[in-house]
Every structure is written in structure tokens, then in C-alpha cells.
PDB file of C-alpha atoms in Angstrom:
ATOM      1  CA  SER A 268      44.066 -16.646  23.116  1.00  0.00           C
ATOM      2  CA  ARG A 269      46.277 -16.063  20.077  1.00  0.00           C
ATOM      3  CA  SER A 270      44.084 -18.233  17.834  1.00  0.00           C
ATOM      4  CA  SER A 271      40.868 -16.505  18.960  1.00  0.00           C
ATOM      5  CA  ASN A 272      42.384 -13.051  18.391  1.00  0.00           C
ATOM      6  CA  LEU A 273      43.678 -14.157  15.010  1.00  0.00           C
ATOM      7  CA  LYS A 274      40.253 -15.484  14.036  1.00  0.00           C
ATOM      8  CA  PHE A 275      38.591 -12.254  15.222  1.00  0.00           C
ATOM      9  CA  ALA A 276      41.109 -10.081  13.331  1.00  0.00           C
ATOM     10  CA  THR A 277      40.682 -12.182  10.186  1.00  0.00           C
ATOM     11  CA  GLU A 278      36.873 -11.995  10.277  1.00  0.00           C
ATOM     12  CA  LEU A 279      36.977  -8.258  11.036  1.00  0.00           C
ATOM     13  CA  SER A 280      39.383  -7.554   8.184  1.00  0.00           C
ATOM     14  CA  LYS A 281      37.177  -9.581   5.798  1.00  0.00           C
ATOM     15  CA  TRP A 282      34.192  -7.490   6.797  1.00  0.00           C
ATOM     16  CA  VAL A 283      36.074  -4.165   6.609  1.00  0.00           C
ATOM     17  CA  PHE A 284      37.514  -4.912   3.173  1.00  0.00           C
ATOM     18  CA  GLN A 285      34.113  -6.177   1.942  1.00  0.00           C
ATOM     19  CA  GLU A 286      35.155  -9.769   1.514  1.00  0.00           C
ATOM     20  CA  LYS A 287      32.226 -10.891   3.674  1.00  0.00           C
ATOM     21  CA  GLY A 288      28.712  -9.690   4.547  1.00  0.00           C
ATOM     22  CA  VAL A 289      28.241  -7.633   1.382  1.00  0.00           C
ATOM     23  CA  LEU A 290      24.607  -7.588   0.243  1.00  0.00           C
ATOM     24  CA  LYS A 291      23.548  -6.618  -3.257  1.00  0.00           C
ATOM     25  CA  VAL A 292      20.076  -6.156  -4.742  1.00  0.00           C
ATOM     26  CA  LEU A 293      19.881  -7.731  -8.176  1.00  0.00           C
ATOM     27  CA  GLN A 294      16.355  -6.597  -8.919  1.00  0.00           C
ATOM     28  CA  ALA A 295      13.314  -5.226  -7.178  1.00  0.00           C
ATOM     29  CA  LYS A 296       9.954  -5.154  -8.943  1.00  0.00           C
ATOM     30  CA  HIS A 297       6.292  -4.778  -8.134  1.00  0.00           C
ATOM     31  CA  HIS A 298       3.050  -5.460  -9.961  1.00  0.00           C
ATOM     32  CA  ARG A 299      -0.640  -6.027  -9.370  1.00  0.00           C
ATOM     33  CA  ALA A 300      -1.695  -9.479  -8.282  1.00  0.00           C
ATOM     34  CA  ASN A 301      -2.607 -11.667 -11.282  1.00  0.00           C
ATOM     35  CA  GLU A 302      -0.405  -9.545 -13.563  1.00  0.00           C
ATOM     36  CA  ASP A 303       3.272  -9.638 -14.472  1.00  0.00           C
ATOM     37  CA  LYS A 304       3.815  -6.124 -15.849  1.00  0.00           C
ATOM     38  CA  GLN A 305       5.274  -3.501 -13.507  1.00  0.00           C
ATOM     39  CA  HIS A 306       3.323  -0.240 -13.258  1.00  0.00           C
ATOM     40  CA  GLY A 307       4.331   3.209 -12.147  1.00  0.00           C
ATOM     41  CA  ALA A 308       0.820   3.993 -10.905  1.00  0.00           C
ATOM     42  CA  TYR A 309      -1.689   1.997  -8.903  1.00  0.00           C
ATOM     43  CA  ARG A 310      -5.154   2.546  -7.507  1.00  0.00           C
ATOM     44  CA  ILE A 311      -6.106   2.584  -3.837  1.00  0.00           C
ATOM     45  CA  LYS A 312      -6.869  -0.861  -2.386  1.00  0.00           C
ATOM     46  CA  ASP A 313      -5.075  -2.686  -5.224  1.00  0.00           C
ATOM     47  CA  ASP A 314      -3.508  -6.029  -4.343  1.00  0.00           C
ATOM     48  CA  LEU A 315       0.227  -5.663  -4.879  1.00  0.00           C
ATOM     49  CA  VAL A 316       3.044  -8.183  -5.212  1.00  0.00           C
ATOM     50  CA  TYR A 317       6.530  -6.881  -4.350  1.00  0.00           C
ATOM     51  CA  GLU A 318       9.545  -9.026  -5.287  1.00  0.00           C
ATOM     52  CA  ILE A 319      13.221  -8.504  -4.538  1.00  0.00           C
ATOM     53  CA  ASP A 320      16.307 -10.632  -5.276  1.00  0.00           C
ATOM     54  CA  ILE A 321      19.295 -10.274  -2.913  1.00  0.00           C
ATOM     55  CA  ILE A 322      22.702 -11.954  -2.961  1.00  0.00           C
ATOM     56  CA  GLU A 323      25.478 -12.061  -0.358  1.00  0.00           C
ATOM     57  CA  TYR A 324      29.230 -12.113  -0.956  1.00  0.00           C
ATOM     58  CA  HIS A 325      31.303 -14.422   1.224  1.00  0.00           C
ATOM     59  CA  ASP A 326      33.946 -17.128   0.682  1.00  0.00           C
ATOM     60  CA  ASP A 327      35.082 -15.378  -2.539  1.00  0.00           C
ATOM     61  CA  ALA A 328      31.734 -15.962  -4.288  1.00  0.00           C
ATOM     62  CA  TRP A 329      28.163 -14.646  -4.462  1.00  0.00           C
ATOM     63  CA  HIS A 330      25.578 -16.772  -2.653  1.00  0.00           C
ATOM     64  CA  PRO A 331      21.814 -16.474  -2.096  1.00  0.00           C
ATOM     65  CA  PHE A 332      20.861 -14.339   0.883  1.00  0.00           C
ATOM     66  CA  PHE A 333      18.144 -15.474   3.266  1.00  0.00           C
ATOM     67  CA  ALA A 334      16.650 -13.537   6.164  1.00  0.00           C
ATOM     68  CA  LYS A 335      13.465 -13.664   8.195  1.00  0.00           C
ATOM     69  CA  ASP A 336      13.432  -9.990   9.181  1.00  0.00           C
ATOM     70  CA  LEU A 337      13.311  -8.290   5.772  1.00  0.00           C
ATOM     71  CA  GLN A 338      10.504  -5.690   5.565  1.00  0.00           C
ATOM     72  CA  PHE A 339       8.652  -3.917   2.755  1.00  0.00           C
ATOM     73  CA  GLU A 340       7.417  -0.368   3.391  1.00  0.00           C
ATOM     74  CA  ALA A 341       5.033   1.931   1.548  1.00  0.00           C
ATOM     75  CA  VAL A 342       5.919   5.422   2.766  1.00  0.00           C
ATOM     76  CA  MET A 343       4.288   8.810   2.192  1.00  0.00           C
ATOM     77  CA  LEU A 344       5.941  11.070   4.790  1.00  0.00           C
ATOM     78  CA  ASP A 345       5.173   8.311   7.332  1.00  0.00           C
ATOM     79  CA  PRO A 346       5.035   4.573   6.691  1.00  0.00           C
ATOM     80  CA  TYR A 347       1.476   3.547   5.787  1.00  0.00           C
ATOM     81  CA  LEU A 348       2.457  -0.082   5.303  1.00  0.00           C
ATOM     82  CA  ARG A 349       5.261  -2.074   6.877  1.00  0.00           C
ATOM     83  CA  VAL A 350       5.071  -5.816   6.400  1.00  0.00           C
ATOM     84  CA  ASN A 351       7.519  -8.676   6.733  1.00  0.00           C
ATOM     85  CA  ILE A 352       8.631 -10.325   3.518  1.00  0.00           C
ATOM     86  CA  THR A 353       8.167 -13.957   4.380  1.00  0.00           C
ATOM     87  CA  GLU A 354       8.492 -16.077   1.255  1.00  0.00           C
ATOM     88  CA  HIS A 355      11.964 -16.809  -0.030  1.00  0.00           C
ATOM     89  CA  VAL A 356      13.393 -19.307  -2.496  1.00  0.00           C
ATOM     90  CA  GLU A 357      16.557 -19.605  -4.539  1.00  0.00           C
ATOM     91  CA  VAL A 358      16.239 -18.415  -8.147  1.00  0.00           C
ATOM     92  CA  PRO A 359      18.809 -18.286 -10.920  1.00  0.00           C
ATOM     93  CA  ALA A 360      19.962 -14.761 -11.724  1.00  0.00           C
ATOM     94  CA  THR A 361      22.680 -13.025 -13.717  1.00  0.00           C
ATOM     95  CA  LEU A 362      25.149 -10.670 -12.113  1.00  0.00           C
ATOM     96  CA  GLU A 363      26.988  -8.415 -14.525  1.00  0.00           C
ATOM     97  CA  GLY A 364      30.634  -9.371 -14.590  1.00  0.00           C
ATOM     98  CA  TYR A 365      30.138 -12.542 -12.543  1.00  0.00           C
ATOM     99  CA  GLY A 366      27.819 -14.645 -14.724  1.00  0.00           C
ATOM    100  CA  ALA A 367      25.051 -16.840 -13.385  1.00  0.00           C
ATOM    101  CA  VAL A 368      24.453 -16.904  -9.622  1.00  0.00           C
ATOM    102  CA  GLN A 369      21.727 -18.095  -7.289  1.00  0.00           C
ATOM    103  CA  ALA A 370      19.821 -15.276  -5.576  1.00  0.00           C
ATOM    104  CA  GLY A 371      17.550 -15.167  -2.554  1.00  0.00           C
ATOM    105  CA  HIS A 372      14.107 -14.290  -3.925  1.00  0.00           C
ATOM    106  CA  PHE A 373      11.719 -12.564  -1.495  1.00  0.00           C
ATOM    107  CA  VAL A 374       8.028 -11.949  -2.203  1.00  0.00           C
ATOM    108  CA  SER A 375       5.480  -9.885  -0.292  1.00  0.00           C
ATOM    109  CA  ARG A 376       1.760  -9.682  -1.063  1.00  0.00           C
ATOM    110  CA  VAL A 377      -0.021  -6.611   0.326  1.00  0.00           C
ATOM    111  CA  ARG A 378      -3.141  -4.532  -0.215  1.00  0.00           C
ATOM    112  CA  LEU A 379      -2.396  -0.861  -0.843  1.00  0.00           C
ATOM    113  CA  PRO A 380      -3.780   1.652   1.683  1.00  0.00           C
ATOM    114  CA  ASP A 381      -7.001   3.614   1.221  1.00  0.00           C
ATOM    115  CA  VAL A 382      -4.959   6.804   0.821  1.00  0.00           C
ATOM    116  CA  TYR A 383      -3.904   8.288  -2.494  1.00  0.00           C
ATOM    117  CA  GLY A 384      -0.742  10.238  -3.205  1.00  0.00           C
ATOM    118  CA  VAL A 385       2.897   9.705  -4.094  1.00  0.00           C
ATOM    119  CA  PHE A 386       4.359   6.777  -2.173  1.00  0.00           C
ATOM    120  CA  THR A 387       7.852   5.337  -1.940  1.00  0.00           C
ATOM    121  CA  PHE A 388       8.057   1.557  -2.020  1.00  0.00           C
ATOM    122  CA  LYS A 389      11.215   0.578  -0.229  1.00  0.00           C
ATOM    123  CA  VAL A 390      13.174  -2.153   1.459  1.00  0.00           C
ATOM    124  CA  ASP A 391      15.649  -0.734   3.973  1.00  0.00           C
ATOM    125  CA  TYR A 392      17.709  -3.493   5.581  1.00  0.00           C
ATOM    126  CA  GLN A 393      20.374  -2.461   8.077  1.00  0.00           C
ATOM    127  CA  ARG A 394      21.770  -5.223  10.251  1.00  0.00           C
ATOM    128  CA  ARG A 395      25.015  -5.599  12.129  1.00  0.00           C
ATOM    129  CA  GLY A 396      27.596  -7.523  10.127  1.00  0.00           C
ATOM    130  CA  TYR A 397      26.036  -6.799   6.716  1.00  0.00           C
ATOM    131  CA  SER A 398      26.251  -3.914   4.307  1.00  0.00           C
ATOM    132  CA  TYR A 399      23.121  -1.770   4.003  1.00  0.00           C
ATOM    133  CA  VAL A 400      20.419  -2.610   1.489  1.00  0.00           C
ATOM    134  CA  LEU A 401      18.189   0.198   0.274  1.00  0.00           C
ATOM    135  CA  ALA A 402      15.900  -0.435  -2.675  1.00  0.00           C
ATOM    136  CA  SER A 403      13.345   2.316  -3.239  1.00  0.00           C
ATOM    137  CA  GLU A 404      11.047   3.469  -6.000  1.00  0.00           C
ATOM    138  CA  THR A 405       8.501   6.277  -6.158  1.00  0.00           C
ATOM    139  CA  VAL A 406       4.998   5.248  -7.219  1.00  0.00           C
ATOM    140  CA  ALA A 407       1.716   7.148  -7.592  1.00  0.00           C
ATOM    141  CA  ILE A 408      -1.454   5.763  -6.029  1.00  0.00           C
ATOM    142  CA  HIS A 409      -4.666   7.188  -7.514  1.00  0.00           C
ATOM    143  CA  PRO A 410      -8.192   7.288  -6.082  1.00  0.00           C
ATOM    144  CA  PHE A 411     -11.128   5.605  -7.793  1.00  0.00           C
ATOM    145  CA  ARG A 412     -12.602   7.474 -10.749  1.00  0.00           C
ATOM    146  CA  HIS A 413     -16.010   9.040 -10.183  1.00  0.00           C
ATOM    147  CA  ASN A 414     -17.801   6.224 -12.020  1.00  0.00           C
ATOM    148  CA  GLU A 415     -16.043   3.442 -10.075  1.00  0.00           C
ATOM    149  CA  TYR A 416     -17.607   4.166  -6.695  1.00  0.00           C
ATOM    150  CA  PRO A 417     -20.770   2.267  -5.655  1.00  0.00           C
ATOM    151  CA  ARG A 418     -23.978   4.023  -6.681  1.00  0.00           C
ATOM    152  CA  PHE A 419     -25.690   3.892  -3.270  1.00  0.00           C
ATOM    153  CA  LEU A 420     -23.809   3.572  -0.018  1.00  0.00           C
ATOM    154  CA  SER A 421     -25.384   1.454   2.712  1.00  0.00           C
ATOM    155  CA  ALA A 422     -23.965   3.778   5.388  1.00  0.00           C
ATOM    156  CA  ALA A 423     -25.853   6.694   3.815  1.00  0.00           C
ATOM    157  CA  TYR A 424     -29.377   5.171   4.032  1.00  0.00           C
ATOM    158  CA  PRO A 425     -30.401   7.455   6.943  1.00  0.00           C
ATOM    159  CA  TYR A 426     -29.527  10.483   4.792  1.00  0.00           C
ATOM    160  CA  TYR A 427     -31.508   9.085   1.856  1.00  0.00           C
ATOM    161  CA  VAL A 428     -34.563   8.566   4.107  1.00  0.00           C
ATOM    162  CA  ASN A 429     -34.133  12.089   5.487  1.00  0.00           C
ATOM    163  CA  SER A 430     -34.056  13.585   1.968  1.00  0.00           C
ATOM    164  CA  PHE A 431     -37.171  11.740   0.814  1.00  0.00           C
ATOM    165  CA  SER A 432     -39.059  12.574   4.029  1.00  0.00           C
ATOM    166  CA  MET A 433     -38.232  16.272   3.511  1.00  0.00           C
ATOM    167  CA  ILE A 434     -39.570  16.071  -0.047  1.00  0.00           C
ATOM    168  CA  ALA A 435     -42.759  14.368   1.179  1.00  0.00           C
ATOM    169  CA  GLY A 436     -43.145  16.988   3.924  1.00  0.00           C
ATOM    170  CA  PHE A 437     -42.711  19.797   1.374  1.00  0.00           C
ATOM    171  CA  PHE A 438     -45.478  18.355  -0.839  1.00  0.00           C
ATOM    172  CA  ALA A 439     -47.789  17.823   2.161  1.00  0.00           C
ATOM    173  CA  LEU A 440     -47.290  21.402   3.378  1.00  0.00           C
ATOM    174  CA  SER A 441     -47.789  22.737  -0.166  1.00  0.00           C
ATOM    175  CA  ALA A 442     -51.056  20.791  -0.520  1.00  0.00           C
ATOM    176  CA  VAL A 443     -52.341  22.146   2.816  1.00  0.00           C
ATOM    177  CA  VAL A 444     -51.448  25.734   1.925  1.00  0.00           C
ATOM    178  CA  LEU A 445     -52.813  25.594  -1.647  1.00  0.00           C
ATOM    179  CA  TYR A 446     -56.063  23.719  -1.022  1.00  0.00           C
ATOM    180  CA  HIS A 447     -57.092  25.038   2.379  1.00  0.00           C
ATOM    181  CA  ARG A 448     -60.336  27.074   2.276  1.00  0.00           C
ATOM    182  CA  GLU A 449     -61.406  29.490   4.906  1.00  0.00           C
ATOM    183  CA  ASN A 450     -65.075  29.735   5.861  1.00  0.00           C
ATOM    184  CA  LYS A 451     -66.761  32.976   4.788  1.00  0.00           C
ATOM    185  CA  ARG A 452     -67.840  35.122   7.720  1.00  0.00           C
ATOM    186  CA  ASP A 453     -70.560  37.730   7.840  1.00  0.00           C
ATOM    187  CA  THR A 454     -70.023  41.161   9.298  1.00  0.00           C
ATOM    188  CA  LYS A 455     -71.080  40.094  12.776  1.00  0.00           C
ATOM    189  CA  GLY A 456     -68.354  37.478  13.027  1.00  0.00           C
ATOM    190  CA  LYS A 457     -70.549  34.420  12.699  1.00  0.00           C
ATOM    191  CA  ALA A 458     -69.751  31.831  10.131  1.00  0.00           C
ATOM    192  CA  LYS A 459     -72.207  31.712   7.269  1.00  0.00           C
ATOM    193  CA  VAL A 460     -73.467  28.305   6.321  1.00  0.00           C
ATOM    194  CA  ASN A 461     -74.378  27.761   2.663  1.00  0.00           C
TER     195      ASN A 461
END
């Protein structure tokens, strides 16, 4: 009983004094797929790659952090996207004041929503036994420009047919009204034949 209480008190004191379970984000970046440069603005339906490097402090040193329940969110008032970050590998990184360390590298590939506005890309990781991780950045998502939309929409074909049928009907009615001749009648009401 004494050894189990001692072990519990030791582990608890390590956690309380941040000697264990401390998570730190080294870097978080995002960019379009097939590019490496980070942007502050994206377009709707862009393919996005979000990367984050996280390390964990325990045993008096920084180690790579691995988790299967890390999530990426794109939030504008409400979360529009929430996906699990599944890929993780160890990558070399530099921690200021500690030199070179190995970091847990997480990558998520998503397609941005069909909604434009100001979004917050964030990773909010709160688990028992670890310090909180919150990495967030505000990003603008723009709609397509007017010349980037398709010229004719397949869903609008019934409206196109309706417009052209109205034009044809207008010309047919105009032809009937303009070129219709009335028969001349004599005073007695009978039609005169020429």
C-alpha cells in the first residue's frame, strides 16, 4: 500500500509541477495541396494540407508526441470541418533553448467547405493527464471570381429552355398580330369576295 501511494504521489507531483505530460506545439502550418507556401487566404473548395508538430516533456527530456485522436477544425461561428489527423511520423525539429529534438509530425488533408468567410483553423487538444494544446490561426476563404464559374450550368437547362420558348412565343404572337388581315365586310354584314 505504501509503495502504491508513493508511486501515485510521485506521478501526481510530476504532473502538477509540469515534469510530465506537458505538450508543446513547435509549428503549425497550412498550404494548398501541391504547394509549399503558406497562404493567409484560400478559395472555396481548395484542397488544403494542415501540418502540426507536437512534442511531449517527460523523463527530463522532450520526446515526440503521438496520438490517434488529434482533430483539425475549420470554424466560422460553428465548426464547418472537423477531421481526425491521422498521419504521424517523427521529424527532426529545433526547440529554442533545448537544441535539436524529435517531434511528432501530424498531417491532415481536407477540402475546404463551399462557404466563404473568415475561418479559424485550429487544433484544440484537451485530454486528461496532458497539458492543453491550442493552435489557431484566422484565415479568409474567398468565393470564386465571376469569371471562374462555369458558363452554363447543367441544373439550369430547364430555365434556359423556358427562356428560349418564351422568346419563340413572343415572335410567333408578334407575327400573328402584325400579319393578320381581316376580311372586308359590306354594309349588310356579308363578307365581300374579291
